[in-house]
Short mmCIF file of C-alpha atoms in Angstrom, two decimals:
data_model
loop_
_atom_site.label_atom_id
_atom_site.label_comp_id
_atom_site.label_asym_id
_atom_site.label_seq_id
_atom_site.Cartn_x
_atom_site.Cartn_y
_atom_site.Cartn_z
CA MET A 1 198.60 209.18 59.91
CA GLU A 2 199.85 210.13 63.37
CA VAL A 3 196.59 211.92 64.12
CA LEU A 4 194.59 208.85 63.05
CA LYS A 5 196.61 206.64 65.41
CA LYS A 6 195.91 209.02 68.29
CA VAL A 7 192.21 209.04 67.50
CA ILE A 8 192.09 205.23 67.37
CA PHE A 9 194.04 205.00 70.61
CA ALA A 10 191.66 207.46 72.29
CA VAL A 11 188.60 205.54 71.07
CA VAL A 12 190.07 202.26 72.37
CA LEU A 13 190.75 203.84 75.76
CA ILE A 14 187.20 205.17 75.93
CA LEU A 15 185.75 201.77 75.04
CA ILE A 16 187.92 200.04 77.65
CA SER A 17 186.87 202.59 80.27
CA ILE A 18 183.20 202.11 79.44
CA GLY A 19 183.67 198.34 79.58
CA LEU A 20 185.29 198.51 83.01
CA ILE A 21 182.49 200.72 84.30
CA VAL A 22 179.81 198.36 82.99
CA VAL A 23 181.56 195.30 84.47
CA GLY A 24 181.94 197.14 87.77
CA ASN A 25 178.24 198.04 87.82
CA GLY A 26 177.30 194.46 86.97
CA SER A 27 179.53 193.15 89.75
CA GLU A 28 177.90 195.55 92.20
CA MET A 29 174.43 194.42 91.14
CA TYR A 30 175.45 190.78 91.66
CA LYS A 31 176.89 191.49 95.13
CA ASN A 32 173.82 193.46 96.18
CA ALA A 33 171.56 190.61 95.06
CA LEU A 34 173.46 188.15 97.25
CA LYS A 35 173.40 190.58 100.19
CA GLU A 36 169.64 190.85 99.88
CA MET A 37 169.28 187.05 99.93
CA PRO A 38 172.14 184.50 99.91
CA LEU A 39 172.04 181.88 97.16
CA SER A 40 171.48 178.96 99.56
CA GLU A 41 168.43 180.67 101.06
CA LYS A 42 167.06 181.55 97.65
CA ILE A 43 167.41 177.93 96.48
CA SER A 44 165.85 176.60 99.68
CA ASN A 45 162.79 178.77 99.10
CA ILE A 46 162.44 177.46 95.56
CA GLU A 47 162.70 173.83 96.67
CA GLN A 48 159.85 174.35 99.14
CA LYS A 49 157.39 175.75 96.62
CA GLU A 50 154.25 173.82 95.80
CA ASN A 51 154.53 171.42 92.84
CA TYR A 52 158.34 171.52 92.93
CA THR A 53 159.50 168.91 90.42
CA LYS A 54 162.49 166.64 91.05
CA ILE A 55 164.60 165.90 88.00
CA GLU A 56 164.06 162.16 88.52
CA GLU A 57 160.36 162.75 87.77
CA VAL A 58 161.04 164.44 84.43
CA PRO A 59 160.90 162.38 81.20
CA LYS A 60 164.26 162.06 79.46
CA MET A 61 162.73 163.32 76.23
CA TYR A 62 161.83 166.60 77.92
CA ILE A 63 165.32 167.05 79.37
CA ASN A 64 166.92 166.32 76.00
CA ALA A 65 164.61 168.82 74.31
CA VAL A 66 165.44 171.58 76.80
CA ILE A 67 169.19 171.05 76.52
CA ALA A 68 169.04 170.90 72.71
CA VAL A 69 167.08 174.12 72.29
CA GLU A 70 168.39 176.18 75.21
CA ASP A 71 172.00 175.19 75.85
CA HIS A 72 173.42 172.19 73.99
CA ARG A 73 176.85 172.60 75.65
CA PHE A 74 175.28 172.71 79.13
CA TYR A 75 177.26 169.78 80.54
CA LYS A 76 180.55 171.11 79.11
CA HIS A 77 180.73 174.78 80.19
CA ASN A 78 181.30 176.40 83.58
CA GLY A 79 178.31 178.71 83.52
CA ILE A 80 178.78 180.69 80.32
CA ASP A 81 179.17 179.60 76.72
CA ILE A 82 181.79 181.80 75.07
CA ILE A 83 180.90 180.55 71.59
CA ALA A 84 177.20 181.35 72.01
CA ILE A 85 177.91 184.74 73.60
CA THR A 86 180.30 185.72 70.79
CA ARG A 87 177.82 184.69 68.11
CA ALA A 88 175.00 186.58 69.84
CA ALA A 89 177.16 189.68 70.29
CA ILE A 90 178.08 189.75 66.60
CA ASN A 91 174.43 189.41 65.55
CA ASP A 92 173.34 192.06 68.07
CA ILE A 93 175.97 194.48 66.76
CA LYS A 94 174.84 193.86 63.19
CA ALA A 95 171.23 194.54 64.16
CA MET A 96 172.12 197.43 66.48
CA GLY A 97 170.01 195.90 69.24
CA PHE A 98 169.33 192.79 71.32
CA VAL A 99 168.10 190.28 68.75
CA GLU A 100 169.79 187.10 69.95
CA GLY A 101 170.55 185.74 73.38
CA GLY A 102 173.64 183.73 74.27
CA SER A 103 172.56 182.85 77.78
CA THR A 104 173.20 179.38 79.15
CA ILE A 105 170.71 177.49 81.28
CA THR A 106 172.74 178.56 84.32
CA GLN A 107 172.53 182.23 83.30
CA GLN A 108 168.80 181.88 82.71
CA LEU A 109 168.44 180.37 86.19
CA ALA A 110 170.37 183.33 87.63
CA LYS A 111 168.03 185.71 85.83
CA ASN A 112 164.92 183.79 86.90
CA ILE A 113 165.74 183.85 90.61
CA TYR A 114 167.57 187.16 91.06
CA PHE A 115 167.10 189.58 88.19
CA THR A 116 164.47 191.01 85.86
CA GLN A 117 163.86 190.08 82.23
CA GLU A 118 164.98 193.58 81.21
CA LYS A 119 167.56 193.52 78.41
CA LYS A 120 170.29 195.73 79.85
CA ILE A 121 174.03 195.10 79.64
CA THR A 122 174.56 195.72 83.38
CA ARG A 123 172.01 193.02 84.20
CA LYS A 124 173.67 190.64 81.75
CA ILE A 125 177.04 191.15 83.49
CA ALA A 126 175.46 190.56 86.90
CA GLU A 127 173.87 187.42 85.48
CA VAL A 128 177.30 186.12 84.42
CA PHE A 129 178.76 186.66 87.89
CA MET A 130 175.76 184.90 89.43
CA ALA A 131 176.06 182.01 86.96
CA PHE A 132 179.64 181.40 88.13
CA GLU A 133 178.42 181.48 91.74
CA ILE A 134 175.69 178.94 90.99
CA GLU A 135 178.10 176.61 89.17
CA LYS A 136 180.48 176.71 92.16
CA SER A 137 177.71 175.71 94.55
CA TYR A 138 175.58 173.19 92.64
CA ASP A 139 176.15 170.35 90.18
CA LYS A 140 174.68 170.29 86.68
CA ASP A 141 171.65 168.14 87.47
CA GLU A 142 170.78 170.36 90.44
CA ILE A 143 171.06 173.45 88.23
CA LEU A 144 168.86 171.90 85.55
CA GLU A 145 166.28 170.88 88.17
CA LEU A 146 166.20 174.41 89.56
CA TYR A 147 165.88 175.87 86.06
CA LEU A 148 162.87 173.65 85.36
CA ASN A 149 161.24 174.88 88.55
CA THR A 150 161.82 178.59 87.91
CA SER A 151 160.74 178.71 84.27
CA TYR A 152 157.39 180.20 83.36
CA PHE A 153 155.16 178.20 81.02
CA GLY A 154 152.37 180.70 80.47
CA ASP A 155 148.77 180.63 81.74
CA GLY A 156 149.96 181.00 85.34
CA TYR A 157 152.01 177.78 85.34
CA ASN A 158 155.29 178.26 87.21
CA THR A 159 156.61 174.69 87.24
CA LEU A 160 156.78 171.88 84.71
CA LYS A 161 154.36 169.80 86.78
CA GLU A 162 151.79 172.60 86.77
CA ALA A 163 152.14 173.09 83.01
CA CYS A 164 151.74 169.38 82.31
CA ARG A 165 148.57 169.16 84.40
CA GLY A 166 147.20 172.45 83.08
CA TYR A 167 147.80 171.96 79.37
CA PHE A 168 147.41 168.18 79.06
CA ASN A 169 145.56 167.10 82.23
CA LYS A 170 148.35 164.57 82.77
CA GLU A 171 151.12 163.71 85.18
CA LEU A 172 154.71 164.00 83.93
CA ASN A 173 155.15 160.27 83.35
CA GLU A 174 152.05 160.22 81.14
CA MET A 175 153.30 162.76 78.59
CA THR A 176 153.94 161.69 75.02
CA ASN A 177 157.23 162.57 73.33
CA SER A 178 155.35 165.20 71.32
CA GLU A 179 153.99 166.81 74.48
CA CYS A 180 157.43 166.79 76.14
CA ILE A 181 158.97 168.64 73.20
CA LEU A 182 156.06 171.07 72.96
CA LEU A 183 156.44 172.07 76.63
CA ALA A 184 160.21 172.44 76.26
CA GLY A 185 159.72 175.24 73.74
CA ILE A 186 157.28 177.38 75.71
CA PRO A 187 159.52 179.15 78.33
CA ASN A 188 161.44 180.96 75.57
CA ALA A 189 158.38 183.20 75.10
CA PRO A 190 155.39 181.98 77.16
CA SER A 191 153.00 184.69 76.01
CA VAL A 192 153.71 183.77 72.39
CA TYR A 193 154.05 179.98 72.54
CA SER A 194 151.30 179.13 75.04
CA PRO A 195 149.06 176.48 73.36
CA THR A 196 145.93 178.28 74.55
CA LYS A 197 147.05 181.59 73.02
CA ASN A 198 148.70 180.74 69.70
CA PRO A 199 148.40 177.02 68.85
CA ASN A 200 149.91 177.50 65.40
CA LEU A 201 152.96 179.28 66.83
CA THR A 202 153.21 176.58 69.50
CA LYS A 203 153.50 173.93 66.80
CA GLN A 204 156.04 176.00 64.90
CA ARG A 205 158.12 176.32 68.06
CA GLN A 206 157.82 172.58 68.64
CA LYS A 207 159.25 171.96 65.16
CA GLN A 208 162.14 174.34 65.94
CA VAL A 209 162.93 172.29 69.06
CA ILE A 210 162.72 169.05 67.08
CA ASN A 211 165.15 170.41 64.48
CA LYS A 212 167.61 171.29 67.25
CA MET A 213 167.26 167.79 68.66
CA ILE A 214 168.05 166.31 65.27
CA LYS A 215 171.02 168.66 64.87
CA TYR A 216 172.56 167.69 68.21
CA GLY A 217 171.90 163.97 67.94
CA TYR A 218 168.95 163.53 70.30
CA LEU A 219 166.60 162.38 67.53
CA THR A 220 166.91 160.77 64.12
CA GLN A 221 164.84 162.16 61.26
CA ILE A 222 162.64 159.04 61.34
CA GLU A 223 161.99 159.49 65.09
CA ALA A 224 161.29 163.19 64.55
CA ASP A 225 158.76 162.47 61.78
CA LYS A 226 156.85 160.10 64.07
CA ILE A 227 156.76 162.71 66.84
CA ILE A 228 155.55 165.46 64.50
CA ASN A 229 152.70 163.22 63.38
CA GLN A 230 151.56 162.53 66.95
CA LYS A 231 148.39 164.35 67.96
#
């Protein structure tokens, strides 16, 4: 029994040590990213890009769809969602790999502007540090606006405005509710959900977004049925 306790204690110490090393490496990655380009400069560059979209231009249906499917506690957390991260970690451990993300919109913004899409724990830690930095410097609507302008929609479209014109030949204020929800689902996996690549998967993804909107109170079932039946 005494030997077992010592073994458990040693394993715990090893895990704590590994954890501290990983957090330290993530912190260093975050600091190096800011040294390379401060956050204010990075954001300024984004705001100057062609077809930058102000949040006031974006249909409410699209915003609701994004929040429902990507981060339904967006306006309540301070950059990370402990509940989502815990759930994702449990499912990843069960699957022995990265099968579920728990990233908030703020974390995704941090990844979009500073880091790669590579699924490594050090990068995830750096992303968390950067998310806190972003939340300290910008309000929620500013963060959401920046997220919309750094998401990739497939087919070479790097802003919501570009995607709307490219896929629908429309301006943002001309989109139907169905089109808003369809676009909201694409950035999760642009190569998979692009309407020009896999229209059937695009519709399936749209239905997933609609179900999330029903779940979190953005749509009633009657409203959702009407949207699904729109061309």
